[in-house]
Tab-separated table of C-alpha atoms in Angstrom:
chain	number	residue	atom	x	y	z
A	1	UNK	CA	-10.492	-3.177	6.328
A	2	UNK	CA	-9.419	-6.750	7.082
A	3	UNK	CA	-11.838	-9.645	7.270
A	4	UNK	CA	-10.287	-11.269	10.344
A	5	UNK	CA	-12.801	-14.130	10.372
A	6	UNK	CA	-11.841	-15.262	6.870
A	7	UNK	CA	-9.847	-18.486	6.735
A	8	UNK	CA	-9.094	-20.236	3.426
A	9	UNK	CA	-8.665	-23.640	5.078
A	10	UNK	CA	-11.846	-25.686	5.047
A	11	UNK	CA	-12.942	-28.651	7.108
A	12	UNK	CA	-11.236	-30.586	8.685
A	13	UNK	CA	-8.292	-28.180	8.776
A	14	UNK	CA	-10.128	-24.993	9.771
A	15	UNK	CA	-10.269	-25.550	13.529
A	16	UNK	CA	-6.770	-26.962	13.890
A	17	UNK	CA	-4.777	-24.765	11.532
A	18	UNK	CA	-6.574	-21.419	11.101
A	19	UNK	CA	-4.825	-19.960	14.145
A	20	UNK	CA	-1.474	-21.208	12.887
A	21	UNK	CA	-2.262	-19.917	9.400
A	22	UNK	CA	-3.127	-16.453	10.751
A	23	UNK	CA	0.151	-16.341	12.694
A	24	UNK	CA	2.299	-17.393	9.733
A	25	UNK	CA	0.502	-15.130	7.241
A	26	UNK	CA	1.094	-12.134	9.514
A	27	UNK	CA	4.831	-12.637	8.852
A	28	UNK	CA	4.562	-13.978	5.288
A	29	UNK	CA	1.615	-12.070	3.775
A	30	UNK	CA	2.066	-13.856	0.440
A	31	UNK	CA	0.164	-16.761	2.045
A	32	UNK	CA	-2.867	-14.531	2.612
A	33	UNK	CA	-4.683	-13.825	-0.640
A	34	UNK	CA	-6.530	-10.938	0.963
A	35	UNK	CA	-3.298	-9.205	1.907
A	36	UNK	CA	-1.944	-9.723	-1.607
A	37	UNK	CA	-4.855	-7.978	-3.329
A	38	UNK	CA	-6.087	-5.515	-0.693
A	39	UNK	CA	-5.360	-1.791	-0.733
A	40	UNK	CA	-3.918	-0.664	2.622
A	41	UNK	CA	-5.874	2.141	4.246
A	42	UNK	CA	-4.112	5.348	5.193
A	43	UNK	CA	-4.361	6.063	8.969
A	44	UNK	CA	-5.710	9.569	8.504
A	45	UNK	CA	-8.056	9.182	11.490
A	46	UNK	CA	-5.275	8.033	13.860
A	47	UNK	CA	-3.426	11.143	15.120
A	48	UNK	CA	-0.784	9.150	17.008
A	49	UNK	CA	0.125	6.887	14.091
A	50	UNK	CA	3.718	7.410	12.834
A	51	UNK	CA	2.593	7.522	9.191
A	52	UNK	CA	-0.057	10.119	10.006
A	53	UNK	CA	2.550	12.141	11.911
A	54	UNK	CA	4.778	12.119	8.824
A	55	UNK	CA	1.827	13.253	6.714
A	56	UNK	CA	1.128	16.123	9.132
A	57	UNK	CA	4.782	17.172	9.024
A	58	UNK	CA	4.890	17.055	5.223
A	59	UNK	CA	1.588	18.958	5.098
A	60	UNK	CA	2.971	21.763	7.270
A	61	UNK	CA	6.167	22.057	5.221
A	62	UNK	CA	4.209	21.948	1.962
A	63	UNK	CA	1.790	24.672	3.048
A	64	UNK	CA	4.719	26.899	4.022
A	65	UNK	CA	6.365	26.279	0.652
A	66	UNK	CA	3.065	26.952	-1.103
A	67	UNK	CA	2.689	30.266	0.714
A	68	UNK	CA	6.178	31.390	-0.304
A	69	UNK	CA	5.706	30.241	-3.877
A	70	UNK	CA	2.300	31.921	-4.145
A	71	UNK	CA	3.586	35.221	-2.761
A	72	UNK	CA	6.568	35.204	-5.134
A	73	UNK	CA	4.377	34.202	-8.089
A	74	UNK	CA	1.825	36.944	-7.393
A	75	UNK	CA	4.543	39.602	-7.193
A	76	UNK	CA	6.213	38.268	-10.335
A	77	UNK	CA	2.982	38.336	-12.330
A	78	UNK	CA	1.895	41.690	-10.897
A	79	UNK	CA	5.035	43.445	-12.081
A	80	UNK	CA	4.997	41.566	-15.378
A	81	UNK	CA	2.700	41.731	-18.333
A	82	UNK	CA	0.089	39.254	-17.067
A	83	UNK	CA	-1.385	41.551	-14.408
A	84	UNK	CA	-4.657	40.645	-12.690
A	85	UNK	CA	-5.474	37.615	-14.916
A	86	UNK	CA	-2.109	36.087	-13.995
A	87	UNK	CA	-2.702	36.704	-10.281
A	88	UNK	CA	-6.144	35.116	-10.543
A	89	UNK	CA	-4.605	32.043	-12.190
A	90	UNK	CA	-2.024	31.764	-9.396
A	91	UNK	CA	-4.702	31.916	-6.707
A	92	UNK	CA	-6.866	29.362	-8.579
A	93	UNK	CA	-3.931	26.937	-8.832
A	94	UNK	CA	-3.157	27.392	-5.129
A	95	UNK	CA	-6.779	26.638	-4.156
A	96	UNK	CA	-6.751	23.467	-6.264
A	97	UNK	CA	-3.469	22.339	-4.691
A	98	UNK	CA	-4.765	22.946	-1.155
A	99	UNK	CA	-7.937	20.976	-1.911
A	100	UNK	CA	-5.973	18.068	-3.380
A	101	UNK	CA	-3.564	18.119	-0.462
A	102	UNK	CA	-6.259	17.968	2.213
A	103	UNK	CA	-8.589	15.545	0.426
A	104	UNK	CA	-6.033	13.073	-0.990
A	105	UNK	CA	-5.997	10.673	2.028
A	106	UNK	CA	-9.798	10.643	2.281
A	107	UNK	CA	-10.315	10.114	-1.452
A	108	UNK	CA	-7.753	7.310	-1.428
A	109	UNK	CA	-9.347	5.606	1.604
A	110	UNK	CA	-12.822	5.765	0.043
A	111	UNK	CA	-11.502	4.241	-3.176
A	112	UNK	CA	-9.479	1.604	-1.295
A	113	UNK	CA	-12.481	0.560	0.808
A	114	UNK	CA	-14.619	0.114	-2.297
A	115	UNK	CA	-11.934	-1.960	-4.026
A	116	UNK	CA	-11.325	-4.050	-0.906
A	117	UNK	CA	-15.020	-4.820	-0.581
A	118	UNK	CA	-15.108	-6.118	-4.144
A	119	UNK	CA	-11.848	-8.051	-3.724
A	120	UNK	CA	-12.939	-9.721	-0.479
A	121	UNK	CA	-16.245	-10.706	-2.058
A	122	UNK	CA	-14.512	-12.336	-5.020
A	123	UNK	CA	-11.862	-14.054	-2.885
A	124	UNK	CA	-14.529	-15.520	-0.626
A	125	UNK	CA	-15.810	-17.554	-3.577
A	126	UNK	CA	-12.370	-18.998	-4.424
A	127	UNK	CA	-11.127	-22.163	-2.757
A	128	UNK	CA	-7.403	-21.713	-2.116
A	129	UNK	CA	-7.277	-24.043	0.861
A	130	UNK	CA	-5.821	-26.903	-1.158
A	131	UNK	CA	-2.973	-24.657	-2.358
A	132	UNK	CA	-2.075	-23.630	1.193
A	133	UNK	CA	-2.355	-27.234	2.365
A	134	UNK	CA	0.058	-28.267	-0.389
A	135	UNK	CA	2.536	-25.522	0.559
A	136	UNK	CA	2.475	-26.395	4.254
A	137	UNK	CA	2.784	-30.094	3.427
A	138	UNK	CA	5.805	-29.497	1.181
A	139	UNK	CA	7.549	-27.405	3.821
A	140	UNK	CA	6.745	-29.984	6.487
A	141	UNK	CA	8.153	-32.810	4.357
A	142	UNK	CA	11.300	-30.774	3.653
A	143	UNK	CA	11.846	-30.166	7.357
A	144	UNK	CA	11.142	-33.805	8.270
A	145	UNK	CA	13.293	-35.633	5.726
A	146	UNK	CA	15.433	-32.870	4.249
A	147	UNK	CA	18.411	-33.947	6.328
A	148	UNK	CA	18.354	-37.386	4.698
A	149	UNK	CA	17.349	-36.293	1.174
A	150	UNK	CA	19.337	-33.215	0.021
A	151	UNK	CA	17.084	-32.674	-2.995
A	152	UNK	CA	14.021	-32.345	-0.760
A	153	UNK	CA	15.940	-29.941	1.494
A	154	UNK	CA	16.955	-27.774	-1.478
A	155	UNK	CA	13.371	-27.807	-2.725
A	156	UNK	CA	12.105	-26.708	0.680
A	157	UNK	CA	14.643	-23.874	0.791
A	158	UNK	CA	13.614	-22.771	-2.711
A	159	UNK	CA	9.942	-22.768	-1.710
A	160	UNK	CA	10.689	-20.790	1.478
A	161	UNK	CA	12.749	-18.216	-0.444
A	162	UNK	CA	9.960	-17.872	-3.008
A	163	UNK	CA	7.423	-17.187	-0.254
A	164	UNK	CA	9.789	-14.677	1.344
A	165	UNK	CA	10.335	-12.764	-1.915
A	166	UNK	CA	6.608	-12.759	-2.678
A	167	UNK	CA	5.911	-11.454	0.828
A	168	UNK	CA	8.605	-8.823	0.370
A	169	UNK	CA	6.776	-7.457	-2.672
A	170	UNK	CA	3.615	-7.157	-0.547
A	171	UNK	CA	5.535	-5.153	2.074
A	172	UNK	CA	7.146	-2.952	-0.605
A	173	UNK	CA	3.759	-2.272	-2.199
A	174	UNK	CA	2.287	-1.370	1.186
A	175	UNK	CA	5.181	0.975	2.052
A	176	UNK	CA	5.128	2.585	-1.402
A	177	UNK	CA	1.401	3.358	-1.208
A	178	UNK	CA	1.663	4.788	2.310
A	179	UNK	CA	4.704	6.869	1.297
A	180	UNK	CA	2.987	8.346	-1.756
A	181	UNK	CA	-0.098	9.325	0.254
A	182	UNK	CA	2.041	10.812	3.029
A	183	UNK	CA	4.034	12.761	0.442
A	184	UNK	CA	0.946	13.858	-1.526
A	185	UNK	CA	1.046	17.451	-0.139
A	186	UNK	CA	4.632	17.860	-1.318
A	187	UNK	CA	3.834	16.314	-4.705
A	188	UNK	CA	0.846	18.632	-5.170
A	189	UNK	CA	2.913	21.723	-4.378
A	190	UNK	CA	5.760	20.503	-6.605
A	191	UNK	CA	3.323	20.264	-9.513
A	192	UNK	CA	2.999	24.060	-9.518
A	193	UNK	CA	6.697	24.488	-10.273
A	194	UNK	CA	7.522	23.864	-13.949
A	195	UNK	CA	10.896	22.364	-13.073
A	196	UNK	CA	9.386	19.834	-10.632
A	197	UNK	CA	6.201	19.037	-12.549
A	198	UNK	CA	7.655	16.044	-14.413
A	199	UNK	CA	8.943	14.554	-11.162
A	200	UNK	CA	5.510	14.884	-9.547
A	201	UNK	CA	3.833	13.253	-12.559
A	202	UNK	CA	6.287	10.349	-12.432
A	203	UNK	CA	5.715	9.804	-8.701
A	204	UNK	CA	1.929	9.825	-9.097
A	205	UNK	CA	2.133	7.387	-12.018
A	206	UNK	CA	3.714	4.808	-9.703
Protein backbone atom coordinates (compact mmCIF):
# COMPACT_ATOMS: atom_id res chain seq x y z
CA UNK A 1 0.00 0.00 0.00
CA UNK A 2 2.30 2.75 -1.28
CA UNK A 3 1.10 6.21 -2.17
CA UNK A 4 3.17 6.56 -5.35
CA UNK A 5 1.86 10.06 -6.08
CA UNK A 6 3.12 11.44 -2.77
CA UNK A 7 6.14 13.71 -3.04
CA UNK A 8 7.44 15.69 -0.04
CA UNK A 9 9.09 18.33 -2.22
CA UNK A 10 6.86 21.33 -2.81
CA UNK A 11 6.94 24.04 -5.45
CA UNK A 12 9.25 24.90 -7.19
CA UNK A 13 11.13 21.64 -6.62
CA UNK A 14 8.27 19.18 -7.19
CA UNK A 15 8.39 19.01 -10.98
CA UNK A 16 12.17 19.00 -11.30
CA UNK A 17 13.20 16.74 -8.44
CA UNK A 18 10.31 14.40 -7.57
CA UNK A 19 11.45 11.86 -10.16
CA UNK A 20 15.01 12.06 -8.88
CA UNK A 21 13.76 11.83 -5.29
CA UNK A 22 11.72 8.70 -6.08
CA UNK A 23 14.76 7.07 -7.70
CA UNK A 24 17.11 7.85 -4.80
CA UNK A 25 14.58 6.89 -2.11
CA UNK A 26 14.08 3.50 -3.76
CA UNK A 27 17.74 2.77 -2.90
CA UNK A 28 17.93 4.78 0.34
CA UNK A 29 14.47 4.36 1.92
CA UNK A 30 15.50 6.49 4.92
CA UNK A 31 14.80 9.51 2.68
CA UNK A 32 11.17 8.42 2.27
CA UNK A 33 9.18 9.05 5.43
CA UNK A 34 6.44 6.75 4.22
CA UNK A 35 8.83 3.84 3.86
CA UNK A 36 10.24 4.51 7.33
CA UNK A 37 6.87 4.27 9.09
CA UNK A 38 4.87 1.94 6.83
CA UNK A 39 4.20 -1.71 7.59
CA UNK A 40 5.17 -3.90 4.61
CA UNK A 41 2.36 -6.09 3.35
CA UNK A 42 2.85 -9.84 3.13
CA UNK A 43 2.41 -11.13 -0.47
CA UNK A 44 -0.13 -13.78 0.49
CA UNK A 45 -2.14 -13.17 -2.69
CA UNK A 46 0.90 -13.56 -4.99
CA UNK A 47 1.51 -17.30 -5.53
CA UNK A 48 4.72 -16.77 -7.52
CA UNK A 49 6.35 -14.46 -4.99
CA UNK A 50 9.50 -15.96 -3.37
CA UNK A 51 8.36 -14.96 0.13
CA UNK A 52 4.96 -16.56 -0.42
CA UNK A 53 6.68 -19.70 -1.73
CA UNK A 54 8.73 -19.87 1.48
CA UNK A 55 5.55 -19.46 3.51
CA UNK A 56 3.88 -22.31 1.59
CA UNK A 57 6.91 -24.54 2.17
CA UNK A 58 7.01 -23.74 5.89
CA UNK A 59 3.24 -24.29 6.08
CA UNK A 60 3.54 -27.76 4.56
CA UNK A 61 6.39 -28.76 6.88
CA UNK A 62 4.56 -27.34 9.90
CA UNK A 63 1.34 -29.19 9.11
CA UNK A 64 3.27 -32.45 8.79
CA UNK A 65 4.99 -31.82 12.12
CA UNK A 66 1.65 -30.93 13.69
CA UNK A 67 0.12 -34.18 12.46
CA UNK A 68 2.95 -36.24 13.94
CA UNK A 69 2.89 -34.34 17.20
CA UNK A 70 -0.90 -34.62 17.49
CA UNK A 71 -0.88 -38.36 16.81
CA UNK A 72 1.88 -38.94 19.38
CA UNK A 73 0.16 -36.68 21.93
CA UNK A 74 -3.20 -38.42 21.52
CA UNK A 75 -1.62 -41.85 22.01
CA UNK A 76 0.38 -40.62 24.99
CA UNK A 77 -2.68 -39.15 26.70
CA UNK A 78 -4.89 -42.12 25.80
CA UNK A 79 -2.61 -44.60 27.52
CA UNK A 80 -2.01 -42.23 30.42
CA UNK A 81 -4.25 -41.00 33.16
CA UNK A 82 -5.77 -38.06 31.27
CA UNK A 83 -7.94 -40.15 28.95
CA UNK A 84 -10.64 -38.50 26.84
CA UNK A 85 -10.34 -35.01 28.42
CA UNK A 86 -6.64 -34.98 27.52
CA UNK A 87 -7.37 -36.05 23.94
CA UNK A 88 -10.00 -33.33 23.64
CA UNK A 89 -7.48 -30.74 24.84
CA UNK A 90 -4.94 -31.94 22.26
CA UNK A 91 -7.46 -31.65 19.43
CA UNK A 92 -8.57 -28.19 20.64
CA UNK A 93 -4.96 -26.95 20.70
CA UNK A 94 -4.36 -28.36 17.21
CA UNK A 95 -7.45 -26.58 15.83
CA UNK A 96 -6.30 -23.28 17.34
CA UNK A 97 -2.82 -23.71 15.87
CA UNK A 98 -4.20 -24.49 12.40
CA UNK A 99 -6.46 -21.42 12.54
CA UNK A 100 -3.59 -19.17 13.63
CA UNK A 101 -1.33 -20.63 10.97
CA UNK A 102 -3.75 -20.06 8.10
CA UNK A 103 -5.07 -16.67 9.24
CA UNK A 104 -1.81 -15.04 10.40
CA UNK A 105 -0.87 -13.43 7.02
CA UNK A 106 -4.40 -12.11 6.46
CA UNK A 107 -4.74 -10.73 9.98
CA UNK A 108 -1.33 -9.07 9.68
CA UNK A 109 -2.17 -7.53 6.27
CA UNK A 110 -5.48 -6.15 7.55
CA UNK A 111 -3.74 -4.60 10.55
CA UNK A 112 -0.88 -3.26 8.40
CA UNK A 113 -3.27 -1.65 5.91
CA UNK A 114 -5.14 0.11 8.71
CA UNK A 115 -1.91 1.40 10.25
CA UNK A 116 -0.55 2.49 6.88
CA UNK A 117 -3.71 4.44 6.12
CA UNK A 118 -3.37 6.35 9.38
CA UNK A 119 0.38 6.88 8.89
CA UNK A 120 0.00 8.17 5.33
CA UNK A 121 -2.74 10.54 6.44
CA UNK A 122 -0.57 12.00 9.20
CA UNK A 123 2.55 12.22 7.01
CA UNK A 124 0.62 14.07 4.32
CA UNK A 125 0.12 16.95 6.76
CA UNK A 126 3.84 17.23 7.61
CA UNK A 127 6.16 19.36 5.52
CA UNK A 128 9.48 17.51 5.27
CA UNK A 129 10.48 19.03 1.95
CA UNK A 130 12.85 21.52 3.55
CA UNK A 131 14.67 18.69 5.35
CA UNK A 132 15.18 16.75 2.12
CA UNK A 133 16.24 19.92 0.32
CA UNK A 134 18.83 20.55 3.03
CA UNK A 135 20.16 16.98 2.79
CA UNK A 136 20.46 17.08 -1.00
CA UNK A 137 22.08 20.52 -0.81
CA UNK A 138 24.65 19.34 1.74
CA UNK A 139 25.55 16.30 -0.34
CA UNK A 140 25.77 18.43 -3.47
CA UNK A 141 28.08 20.93 -1.77
CA UNK A 142 30.26 18.10 -0.46
CA UNK A 143 30.60 16.63 -3.95
CA UNK A 144 31.27 20.03 -5.54
CA UNK A 145 33.91 21.44 -3.19
CA UNK A 146 34.88 18.44 -1.08
CA UNK A 147 38.07 17.98 -3.07
CA UNK A 148 39.24 21.46 -2.08
CA UNK A 149 37.87 21.50 1.49
CA UNK A 150 38.60 18.20 3.32
CA UNK A 151 36.26 19.08 6.19
CA UNK A 152 33.32 19.43 3.81
CA UNK A 153 34.26 16.11 2.18
CA UNK A 154 34.39 14.35 5.56
CA UNK A 155 31.04 15.88 6.48
CA UNK A 156 29.51 14.67 3.23
CA UNK A 157 30.85 11.15 3.83
CA UNK A 158 29.45 11.18 7.38
CA UNK A 159 26.04 12.28 6.10
CA UNK A 160 26.06 9.59 3.38
CA UNK A 161 27.02 6.88 5.88
CA UNK A 162 24.27 8.04 8.23
CA UNK A 163 21.69 7.78 5.45
CA UNK A 164 23.00 4.34 4.51
CA UNK A 165 22.78 3.02 8.09
CA UNK A 166 19.30 4.48 8.54
CA UNK A 167 18.22 2.86 5.27
CA UNK A 168 19.77 -0.42 6.40
CA UNK A 169 17.54 -0.43 9.48
CA UNK A 170 14.51 0.00 7.19
CA UNK A 171 15.60 -3.02 5.13
CA UNK A 172 16.28 -5.09 8.27
CA UNK A 173 12.85 -4.21 9.68
CA UNK A 174 11.20 -5.17 6.40
CA UNK A 175 13.06 -8.50 6.20
CA UNK A 176 12.38 -9.29 9.86
CA UNK A 177 8.63 -8.72 9.51
CA UNK A 178 8.40 -10.80 6.33
CA UNK A 179 10.47 -13.58 7.94
CA UNK A 180 8.30 -13.74 11.05
CA UNK A 181 5.09 -13.94 9.00
CA UNK A 182 6.58 -16.59 6.71
CA UNK A 183 7.70 -18.58 9.76
CA UNK A 184 4.41 -18.11 11.63
CA UNK A 185 3.21 -21.71 10.91
CA UNK A 186 6.40 -23.12 12.43
CA UNK A 187 6.17 -20.76 15.41
CA UNK A 188 2.54 -21.74 16.04
CA UNK A 189 3.36 -25.45 15.97
CA UNK A 190 6.43 -24.91 18.17
CA UNK A 191 4.21 -23.27 20.78
CA UNK A 192 2.53 -26.63 21.43
CA UNK A 193 5.81 -28.18 22.55
CA UNK A 194 6.76 -27.19 26.11
CA UNK A 195 10.46 -27.18 25.26
CA UNK A 196 10.00 -24.80 22.30
CA UNK A 197 7.30 -22.58 23.78
CA UNK A 198 9.71 -19.99 25.20
CA UNK A 199 11.49 -19.71 21.85
CA UNK A 200 8.19 -19.11 20.05
CA UNK A 201 7.18 -16.44 22.58
CA UNK A 202 10.52 -14.68 22.14
CA UNK A 203 10.23 -14.70 18.34
CA UNK A 204 6.69 -13.30 18.43
CA UNK A 205 7.72 -10.58 20.88
CA UNK A 206 10.16 -9.22 18.28
